[in-house]
XYZ file of C-alpha atoms in Angstrom:
211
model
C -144.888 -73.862 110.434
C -145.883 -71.406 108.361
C -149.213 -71.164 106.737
C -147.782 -70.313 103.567
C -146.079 -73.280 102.219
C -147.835 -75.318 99.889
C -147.451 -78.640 99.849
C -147.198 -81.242 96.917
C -149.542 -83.077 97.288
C -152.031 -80.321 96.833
C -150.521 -79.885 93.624
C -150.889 -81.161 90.150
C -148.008 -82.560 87.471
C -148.114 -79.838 85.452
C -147.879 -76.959 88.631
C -145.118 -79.283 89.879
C -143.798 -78.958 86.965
C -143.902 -75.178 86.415
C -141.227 -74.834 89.653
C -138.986 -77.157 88.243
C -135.736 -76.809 86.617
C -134.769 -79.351 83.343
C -130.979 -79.535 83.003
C -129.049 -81.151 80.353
C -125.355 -81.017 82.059
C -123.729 -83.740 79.867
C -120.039 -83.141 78.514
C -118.203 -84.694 75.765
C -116.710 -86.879 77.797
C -120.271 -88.502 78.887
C -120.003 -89.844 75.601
C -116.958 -90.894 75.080
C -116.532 -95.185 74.821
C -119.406 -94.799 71.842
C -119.057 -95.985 68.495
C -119.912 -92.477 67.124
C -118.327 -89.147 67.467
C -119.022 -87.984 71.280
C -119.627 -84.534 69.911
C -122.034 -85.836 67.600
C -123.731 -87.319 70.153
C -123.792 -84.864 72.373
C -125.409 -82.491 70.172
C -127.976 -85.320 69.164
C -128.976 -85.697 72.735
C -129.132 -81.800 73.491
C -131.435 -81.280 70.425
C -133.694 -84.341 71.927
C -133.604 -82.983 75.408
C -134.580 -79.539 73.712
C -137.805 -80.716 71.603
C -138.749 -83.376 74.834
C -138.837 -79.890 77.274
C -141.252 -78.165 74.583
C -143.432 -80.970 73.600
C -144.255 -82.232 76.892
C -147.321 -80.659 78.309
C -145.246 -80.669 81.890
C -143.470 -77.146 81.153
C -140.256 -76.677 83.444
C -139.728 -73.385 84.621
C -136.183 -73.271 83.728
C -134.068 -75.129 81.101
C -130.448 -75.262 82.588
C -127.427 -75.629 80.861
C -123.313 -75.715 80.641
C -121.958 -72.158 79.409
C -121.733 -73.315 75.884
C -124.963 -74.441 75.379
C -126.501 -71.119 76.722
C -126.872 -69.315 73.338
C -128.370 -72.744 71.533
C -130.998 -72.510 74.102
C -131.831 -68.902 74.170
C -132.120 -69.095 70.356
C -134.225 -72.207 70.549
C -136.809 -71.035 72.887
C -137.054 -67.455 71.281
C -137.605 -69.533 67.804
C -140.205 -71.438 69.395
C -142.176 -68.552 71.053
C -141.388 -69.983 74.526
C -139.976 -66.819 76.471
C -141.777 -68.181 79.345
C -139.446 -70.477 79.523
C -135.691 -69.364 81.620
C -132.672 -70.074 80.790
C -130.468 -70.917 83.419
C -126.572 -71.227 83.090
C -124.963 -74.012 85.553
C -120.924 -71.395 86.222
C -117.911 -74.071 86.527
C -120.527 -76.443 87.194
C -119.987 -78.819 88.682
C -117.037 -77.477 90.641
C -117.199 -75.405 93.548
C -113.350 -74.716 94.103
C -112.759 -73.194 90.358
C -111.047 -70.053 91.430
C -113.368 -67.022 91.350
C -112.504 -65.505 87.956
C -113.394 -68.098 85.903
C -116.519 -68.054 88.049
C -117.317 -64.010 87.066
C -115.975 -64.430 83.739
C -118.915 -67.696 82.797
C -121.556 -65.809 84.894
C -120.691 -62.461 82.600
C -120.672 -64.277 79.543
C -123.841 -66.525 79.941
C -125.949 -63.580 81.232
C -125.270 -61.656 78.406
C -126.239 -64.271 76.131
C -129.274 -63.974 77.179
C -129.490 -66.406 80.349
C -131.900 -65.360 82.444
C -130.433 -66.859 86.009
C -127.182 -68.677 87.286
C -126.277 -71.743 89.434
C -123.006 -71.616 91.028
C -121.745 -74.015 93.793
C -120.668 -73.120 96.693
C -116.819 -73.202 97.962
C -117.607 -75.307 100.649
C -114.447 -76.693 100.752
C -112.627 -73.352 101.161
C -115.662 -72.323 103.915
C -114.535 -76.139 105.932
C -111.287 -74.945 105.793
C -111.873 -71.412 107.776
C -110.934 -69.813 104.890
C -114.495 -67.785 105.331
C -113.254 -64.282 104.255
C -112.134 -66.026 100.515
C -115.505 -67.914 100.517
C -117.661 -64.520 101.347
C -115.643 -63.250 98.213
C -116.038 -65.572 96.084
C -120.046 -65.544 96.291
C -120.265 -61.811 96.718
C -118.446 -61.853 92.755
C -120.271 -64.067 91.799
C -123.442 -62.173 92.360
C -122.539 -59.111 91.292
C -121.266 -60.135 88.144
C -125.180 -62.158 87.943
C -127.027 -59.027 88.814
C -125.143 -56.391 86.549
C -127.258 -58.059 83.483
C -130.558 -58.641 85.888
C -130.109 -61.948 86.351
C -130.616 -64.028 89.608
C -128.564 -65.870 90.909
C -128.418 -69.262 93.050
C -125.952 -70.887 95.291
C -125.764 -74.306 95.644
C -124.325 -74.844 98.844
C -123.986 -78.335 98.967
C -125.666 -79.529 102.089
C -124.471 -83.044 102.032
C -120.673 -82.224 103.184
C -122.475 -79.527 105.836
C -122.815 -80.053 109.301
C -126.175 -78.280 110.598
C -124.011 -75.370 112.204
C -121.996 -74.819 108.551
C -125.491 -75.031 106.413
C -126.580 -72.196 109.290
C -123.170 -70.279 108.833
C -123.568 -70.983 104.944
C -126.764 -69.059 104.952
C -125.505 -66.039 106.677
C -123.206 -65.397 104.200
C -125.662 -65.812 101.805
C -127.817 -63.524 102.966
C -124.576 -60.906 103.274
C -123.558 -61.443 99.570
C -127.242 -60.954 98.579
C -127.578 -64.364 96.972
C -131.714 -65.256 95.637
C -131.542 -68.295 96.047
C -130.244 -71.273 98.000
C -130.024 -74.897 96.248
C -129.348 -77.180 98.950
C -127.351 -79.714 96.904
C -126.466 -81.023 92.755
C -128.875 -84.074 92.775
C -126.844 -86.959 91.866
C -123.345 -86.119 92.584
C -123.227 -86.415 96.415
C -122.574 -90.153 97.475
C -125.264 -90.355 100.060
C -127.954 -89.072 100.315
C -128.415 -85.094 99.406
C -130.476 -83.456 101.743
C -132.747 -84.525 105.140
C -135.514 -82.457 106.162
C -133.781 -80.512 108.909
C -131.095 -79.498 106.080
C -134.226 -77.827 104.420
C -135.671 -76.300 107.873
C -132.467 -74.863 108.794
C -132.110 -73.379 105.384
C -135.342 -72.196 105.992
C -134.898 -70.864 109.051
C -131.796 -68.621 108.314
C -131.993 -67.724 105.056
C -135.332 -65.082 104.086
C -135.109 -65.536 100.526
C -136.044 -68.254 98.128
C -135.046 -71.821 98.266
C-alpha cells in the first residue's frame, strides 16, 4: 500500500471537509405533490443550500450543481468573496445514456459560465453492451469539450453495475480519453450498495490519476 494515502481518521472535520463536494441536484419535479409552487420551492431550497455551504465553518471544496443553476452559483460565490470555492456542473446528470451531444453541448455551456469542473456519468450501459468504440467516444467528447475552457473533468463510472474486469476495462479507457478523475458511483441512486473496497483498489490500481 502506498505510503502516501492519508487516511481519515488522521484527519479533522473541517480537512474532511475541504475534499468534499456539496451538491444540490434537486429538479422541479422533487417538489412537485407540495402545496406551493415547485419552482418556488426549489429556488427556496437552492438559496438555503447556498447560505448553509458558506456559513458553515466545514467549507466543501466544490459546490455542484444541474446546468441551470451553474451561473446562480458562480455569481453567488464571486458576490461572497468565496473563489476558493469550485463550481462543479453535474452534464445530463443523472443519465449516463443521453446521447453525446447533449453531453458536449451542457459541458460547453456550464464551463463557460464559469464552472470550474464537470461530472459526467459514464455509458456503462453502452460499454455492457460491447458497444466500446461508441463508449470511448462518448468520454473522449466529453473531455475535450471540459478542457477547451480549462476545466477538469470527472467520470462517474458507476461501479455498482461493474463487474471487477469492466471497472478495470472502464479505467483503461479512461486513462485513453484523458479523463482527471474517476467517481466510482452517484451516492444514492444505485439500489445496493455503491462501492466495496476492492471497487476502490482496482480503480486504484489501473487508473494513475485522481479518484
Amino acid at each position: 500500500m502506498s505510503d502516501n494515502l492519508i487516511f481519515t481518521h488522521d484527519l479533522t472535520a473541517i480537512q474532511i471537509a475541504s475534499l468534499c463536494d456539496l451538491s444540490f441536484l434537486a429538479t422541479y419535479s422533487s417538489f412537485q405533490g407540495q402545496e406551493e409552487d415547485p419552482r418556488r420551492l426549489r429556488e427556496q431550497y437552492f438559496h438555503a443550500y447556498l447560505d448553509a455551504a458558506l456559513k458553515s465553518e466545514r467549507t466543501p471544496y466544490s459546490l455542484v450543481g444541474l446546468s441551470d443553476l451553474i451561473p446562480a452559483m458562480v455569481e453567488y460565490l464571486d458576490q461572497q468573496g468565496r473563489k476558493e470555492i469550485k463550481v462543479t456542473a453535474a452534464i445530463c446528470f443523472p443519465y449516463g445514456s443521453v446521447e453525446t451531444d447533449f453531453k458536449v453541448s451542457e459541458t460547453r455551456i456550464t464551463t463557460a459560465f464559469g464552472a470550474a469542473e464537470i461530472d459526467v456519468v459514464f455509458n456503462y450501459k453502452r460499454f455492457k453492451a460491447g458497444d466500446i468504440d461508441y463508449a470511448r467516444d462518448d468520454v473522449k467528447a466529453v473531455m475535450e469539450a471540459a478542457h477547451e475552457n480549462g476545466a477538469l473533468a470527472k467520470l462517474i463510472i458507476e461501479t455498482y453495475y461493474l463487474s471487477p474486469d469492466e471497472i478495470k476495462g472502464v479505467c483503461h479507457l479512461a486513462e485513453e480519453t484523458d479523463v482527471d478523475f474517476i467517481k466510482t458511483c452517484a451516492l444514492g441512486w444505485a439500489s445496493g450498495p455503491c462501492l466495496t473496497m476492492e471497487d476502490l483498489m482496482i480503480v486504484r490500481e489501473h487508473f494513475s490519476r485522481g479518484i
